[in-house]
Amino acid sequence: MKPGRIVGVLAAVALSVSALIPLGTAPTYAQTYAQNNIDLVLSVTSFWEDVLTPDLLAEFESQYPGVTVHVTFTETGFFGFGPSDNTIDTQLDSAEELVTSADVVYVDSSTLSTEGTQAGYFLDLAPLVMNDPSLDSSDFIPAVWQSFQWDNGMWALPISTDAIVLTYDPAAFDEAGLAYPNERWTIDDFANAARRLTQYNADGTVATAGFTTNSGGSNLDVFLRALAGTGLYDSATMPNAPDFSNPTLEYLLQTWYDLTQEGVVQGQGGGRDTEIPLRVEGINGYAERGFGRNEETTTRYATLLPGGVAGLNVQALAVSAGTQYPELAYELAEFLTTRSELASNMFSVSPARYSLMNSTSTTQNTNDNGQPGAPGGPGGFLGNQNAPEEIQPVIDQGLNVGLPMSELRYASYLSTALTEMNSNGGDALSALQTVEVQAVSDVQVAQARYGTVNLFVTPPETGPTLAPGEITLTCAVNTGMGGGGPMRGGNLFNQDQWDQVIADFVASDPLVGAVTLESVQTDDLATLAETYDCIILPSNVVPDADLSVILNLDPLLDTDPTFDRNDVIGNTLTQLQQDNKTWAMPIAIEPQMLQYTQELFAWAGVPEPVNGWTTDTFTDALRMLKSYDPDSVPFSANDPSGASLLMLIATYGGLPIDYRTDPATINFTDPATVDAIRQVLDLAIDGYISYDGLTETDQDTTVAITSNTFNQFRGGPGRPGEEATTEISTPYPQGSQYGVLAYEITTGYVSATAQNPESAYGFLSAVACNPQLFNGMPARQSLIYDPVVAAAQGEELVSVYQQIDALLRNPNTVVFPTLGGGMGGAGAISFLQQYWLTNAFDNYVLEGADLELELADAEEITLAYLECTNNIVIDTTTASDPQEQMRELGQQIMGCAASVDPTFELGF
């Protein structure tokens, strides 16, 4: 018997025994497993890292004495990013890696496929579900419950879901003289609307498409499947085989292909565009656009997809076919589906269970059968998101008539067919025949893998063996990138370099036997300092933090032979001080830089800024790039802080906010400043600067010049399908009067409760002395000019470091703040003082208002706001907790803003 069959037989025996033992009777399991030490491994998306706490898991472990749950957090989930090599073998290899990593795994449409189940990688949960008297399937939204059921099996237990519907701008439809879309529309109706809604340039080229499936392939597949009306599988075969014989498909693909050739629809890989009037999109994607500068400026409505359905993107938990404990793994998955902490994520529109809708204070509707409906009322259930009230009724309806993900099996091949049409001259029938052969072949490859691999969940690594008196130092690392990017499977992309630094440090410190790095999402020092000895954060949180939970580092800095205060770049160390004490170790700095695409510069004949730009040479570069490609916008900043615009204004000789003083000096109406503002904003009006792009650059578009940060953890693979270009970083242009720079600081902290403060500090010091760990710039001058560093990181990069160091040494350089440290306390006051200035910019650029009048009004309001914030007092007798004090401070800051400007509304 093959090894893989052994696992299957053992699982089958276990399941047959389970039929004799009612599930849900915890004492029986407790008696069974209390005599053993059982390790269950749970692998979930890193977006749950802050909510899937030890206390939550302890509730499960308390029901099963002897069972310990070990959690690993990965980048898998919510966004569906998969390997760029999308062959069937690559997909199956990824699935195999997933199910050998844990007993219970997070899955969604990007990780659990028909091919994966036919390869035997996932445990069929149907027998366990049928024998579980405590599981009430009627508690789940029906279509969500059915989403992972196919081939007579049930492959995952759902937790939450997003809904995919059709949204539209009624004003655009009215202007075009079109009836609003509805669920009865055909592909011809969509084609007509796309053509009539499309906006054109003067030369006849498309300026804005009329219709988009937004995120590309996945939403397009849902849309085409809804139009087709039937599944793309043969229900008469078992397992269900791919079937593309529906005669409707050829016409659907041909029409869509023709529309993409005309440019009137934006489909695969098109990215988001808030100006497109007709969109197929997930509700979480729609709500996401509420962030930033309120990109969504029009009221949109929604309707169901063709056929009266909504698409679903369901998040769920599956059990590995390689688990040694199928019943316990199932029990863990089922337990987690009951937790509102996991179901109430910002990437889903609703929990899978009706009972969790109640627990999250959402109302329930009833459907025609009197069963609970989708969450209702304005806002609905969006975790941290809010659905517009105009769209909420369609969400409610869509969840009740959702298209289960099981009905989308093989739909991804439709996108493949469209890609095939690009290479075969637009022959839809031939493309369908090609992908059907491919789909059948892929299924055969998957089935051939069944039983050929000895699936076995790798048990968690045991901790190091410590000598008497040794400790394990724990250090939290916040990568500053939302959890998914810089860490893979709990490891940094340059984990080998970190491991070497850790090994060297452990060898040098007789009290430390091991160092454990853990990725975290929060920058709340009070929370982190309770658990970890040391903390590494991507920004300076000293101004707004509760400093009682960390140590003053001055005594440790002063006795560190590797540290020299005069060696720290610029005034970085000063920024980490309060009350004449230093609270953080400067590890690296991340200057905000300009980044230009070398290929675009070469094509346009633009000289590269080898030694940096002056104001004149930067302006010349913009004009040459625009002349080469008149439809392009040469500069599009990627900067939510707004510092990029202020820095450009300073290079032209204006300082509306002078950050060289403390507090910053407000002077919007100085003639030199007004002139500088006008010069920069006129570049935006004339199309040289993407004004709408000041807070978000379209990540699917290559621009000639953008802004970026020497991020301390940037790295790893790009997005699938990205075309390789050479991006070169350079400082902002420097003016004749002012130099400009904005940067954030990677910082290290020692907990006030650290087991050994000297060792915790020593590790941070070792990290700071190893710049290869970071993509950021070393915070010490000695490292910048170290030939070893130059050899390791490259002469070009070190040359940029040295340019920045020279800027910081220049007394005429103005350093601008960033948003890296968050929006609490002093950070919020500083950020809001430019709010009215930005409004004045908007009114001039977008509305054609008088610039001098707008700036005068903005200055008056800003000064009144700052006077109000100067009088803020926090009553520590009523708000004794530091977090309560921070909330109270935030409320008073917002109160000051509203008191001086009744129209005040923060755009995120």
Coordinates of N, CA and C in Angstrom, one line a residue, residues 525 534-547 549-558 560 563 565 568 571-578 580-588 744-751 760-761 764-765 768 779-780:
L525 N 2.7 50.4 22.1 CA 3.7 50.0 23.0 C 3.2 49.4 24.3
C534 N 11.8 43.3 23.8 CA 12.2 44.4 23.0 C 11.2 44.5 21.8
I535 N 11.1 45.7 21.2 CA 10.1 46.0 20.2 C 10.8 46.8 19.1
I536 N 10.6 46.4 17.9 CA 11.1 47.1 16.7 C 9.9 47.6 15.9
L537 N 9.8 48.9 15.7 CA 8.6 49.5 15.0 C 9.1 50.3 13.8
P538 N 8.2 50.4 12.8 CA 8.6 51.1 11.6 C 8.6 52.6 11.7
S539 N 8.2 53.2 12.8 CA 8.1 54.6 12.9 C 8.4 55.0 14.4
N540 N 8.5 56.3 14.6 CA 8.7 56.9 15.9 C 7.4 57.1 16.6
V541 N 7.1 56.4 17.6 CA 5.9 56.5 18.4 C 6.1 57.2 19.7
V542 N 7.3 57.7 19.9 CA 7.6 58.4 21.2 C 6.7 59.6 21.5
P543 N 6.4 60.4 20.5 CA 5.6 61.6 20.9 C 4.2 61.3 21.4
D544 N 3.6 60.2 21.1 CA 2.2 59.9 21.5 C 2.1 58.7 22.4
A545 N 3.2 58.0 22.8 CA 3.1 56.8 23.5 C 3.0 57.0 25.0
D546 N 2.6 55.9 25.7 CA 2.7 55.9 27.1 C 4.1 55.4 27.5
L547 N 4.9 56.3 27.9 CA 6.3 56.0 28.0 C 6.6 55.2 29.3
V549 N 5.7 52.4 30.0 CA 5.8 50.9 29.7 C 7.2 50.5 29.1
I550 N 8.0 51.5 28.8 CA 9.3 51.3 28.2 C 10.4 51.9 29.1
L551 N 11.7 51.6 28.8 CA 12.8 52.1 29.6 C 13.4 53.3 28.9
N552 N 13.9 54.2 29.8 CA 14.7 55.3 29.3 C 16.1 54.6 29.0
L553 N 16.5 54.9 27.7 CA 17.7 54.2 27.2 C 19.0 54.9 27.5
D554 N 18.9 56.1 28.1 CA 20.2 56.9 28.2 C 21.3 56.1 29.0
P555 N 21.0 55.5 30.1 CA 22.0 54.8 30.8 C 22.7 53.7 30.0
L556 N 21.8 53.0 29.2 CA 22.3 51.9 28.3 C 23.1 52.5 27.1
L557 N 22.6 53.6 26.5 CA 23.3 54.2 25.4 C 24.7 54.7 25.8
D558 N 24.8 55.3 27.0 CA 26.0 55.9 27.5 C 27.1 54.9 27.8
D560 N 27.3 51.9 26.1 CA 27.5 51.1 24.9 C 28.7 51.6 24.1
F563 N 28.1 52.8 20.4 CA 27.2 53.9 20.2 C 27.8 55.2 20.5
R565 N 26.6 59.3 20.3 CA 25.4 60.2 20.0 C 25.7 61.1 18.8
V568 N 24.8 59.7 15.2 CA 23.5 59.6 14.7 C 23.1 60.7 13.7
N571 N 19.0 65.3 13.3 CA 18.5 65.4 14.6 C 17.6 64.2 15.0
T572 N 17.9 63.0 14.4 CA 17.2 61.8 14.6 C 17.0 61.5 16.1
L573 N 18.1 61.6 16.8 CA 18.1 61.2 18.2 C 17.2 62.2 19.0
T574 N 17.2 63.4 18.7 CA 16.4 64.4 19.4 C 14.9 64.0 19.2
Q575 N 14.5 63.5 18.1 CA 13.1 63.2 17.8 C 12.6 62.0 18.7
L576 N 13.6 61.3 19.3 CA 13.3 60.1 20.1 C 13.3 60.4 21.6
Q577 N 13.4 61.7 21.9 CA 13.5 62.2 23.3 C 12.3 62.9 23.8
Q578 N 12.0 62.7 25.0 CA 11.0 63.5 25.8 C 11.5 63.7 27.2
N580 N 13.9 65.3 28.3 CA 15.4 65.1 28.3 C 15.8 63.7 28.5
K581 N 15.0 62.7 28.1 CA 15.4 61.3 28.1 C 15.2 60.7 26.7
T582 N 16.0 59.7 26.4 CA 15.9 59.0 25.1 C 15.2 57.7 25.3
W583 N 14.1 57.5 24.5 CA 13.2 56.4 24.8 C 13.3 55.3 23.7
A584 N 14.0 55.6 22.6 CA 14.1 54.6 21.5 C 15.5 54.6 20.9
M585 N 15.9 53.5 20.4 CA 17.1 53.3 19.7 C 16.9 53.6 18.2
P586 N 17.6 54.6 17.6 CA 17.4 54.8 16.1 C 18.1 53.6 15.4
I587 N 17.3 52.9 14.6 CA 17.9 51.7 13.9 C 18.1 52.1 12.4
A588 N 17.1 52.7 11.8 CA 17.3 53.0 10.3 C 16.4 54.2 10.1
E744 N 11.0 58.9 8.0 CA 10.5 58.2 9.2 C 11.7 57.4 9.8
I745 N 11.5 57.0 11.0 CA 12.6 56.4 11.7 C 12.2 55.0 12.2
T746 N 13.0 54.0 11.8 CA 12.8 52.7 12.4 C 13.4 52.7 13.8
T747 N 12.6 52.3 14.8 CA 12.9 52.5 16.2 C 12.9 51.2 17.0
G748 N 13.8 51.1 18.0 CA 13.8 50.0 18.9 C 13.5 50.4 20.3
Y749 N 12.7 49.6 21.1 CA 12.3 49.9 22.4 C 12.6 48.7 23.4
V750 N 12.9 49.0 24.6 CA 13.1 48.0 25.6 C 11.9 48.1 26.6
S751 N 11.2 47.0 26.8 CA 10.1 46.9 27.7 C 10.5 47.2 29.1
A760 N 18.2 42.9 26.2 CA 17.3 43.4 25.2 C 17.8 44.6 24.5
Y761 N 18.5 45.5 25.2 CA 19.1 46.6 24.6 C 20.2 46.2 23.7
L764 N 19.0 45.1 20.3 CA 18.7 46.2 19.5 C 19.9 46.9 18.9
S765 N 20.9 47.0 19.8 CA 22.2 47.6 19.3 C 22.8 46.8 18.2
A768 N 20.9 47.4 15.0 CA 21.2 48.7 14.5 C 22.6 48.8 13.8
A779 N 21.0 54.6 10.3 CA 20.8 55.8 11.1 C 22.1 56.4 11.6
R780 N 23.2 55.8 11.3 CA 24.5 56.2 11.8 C 25.5 56.6 10.6

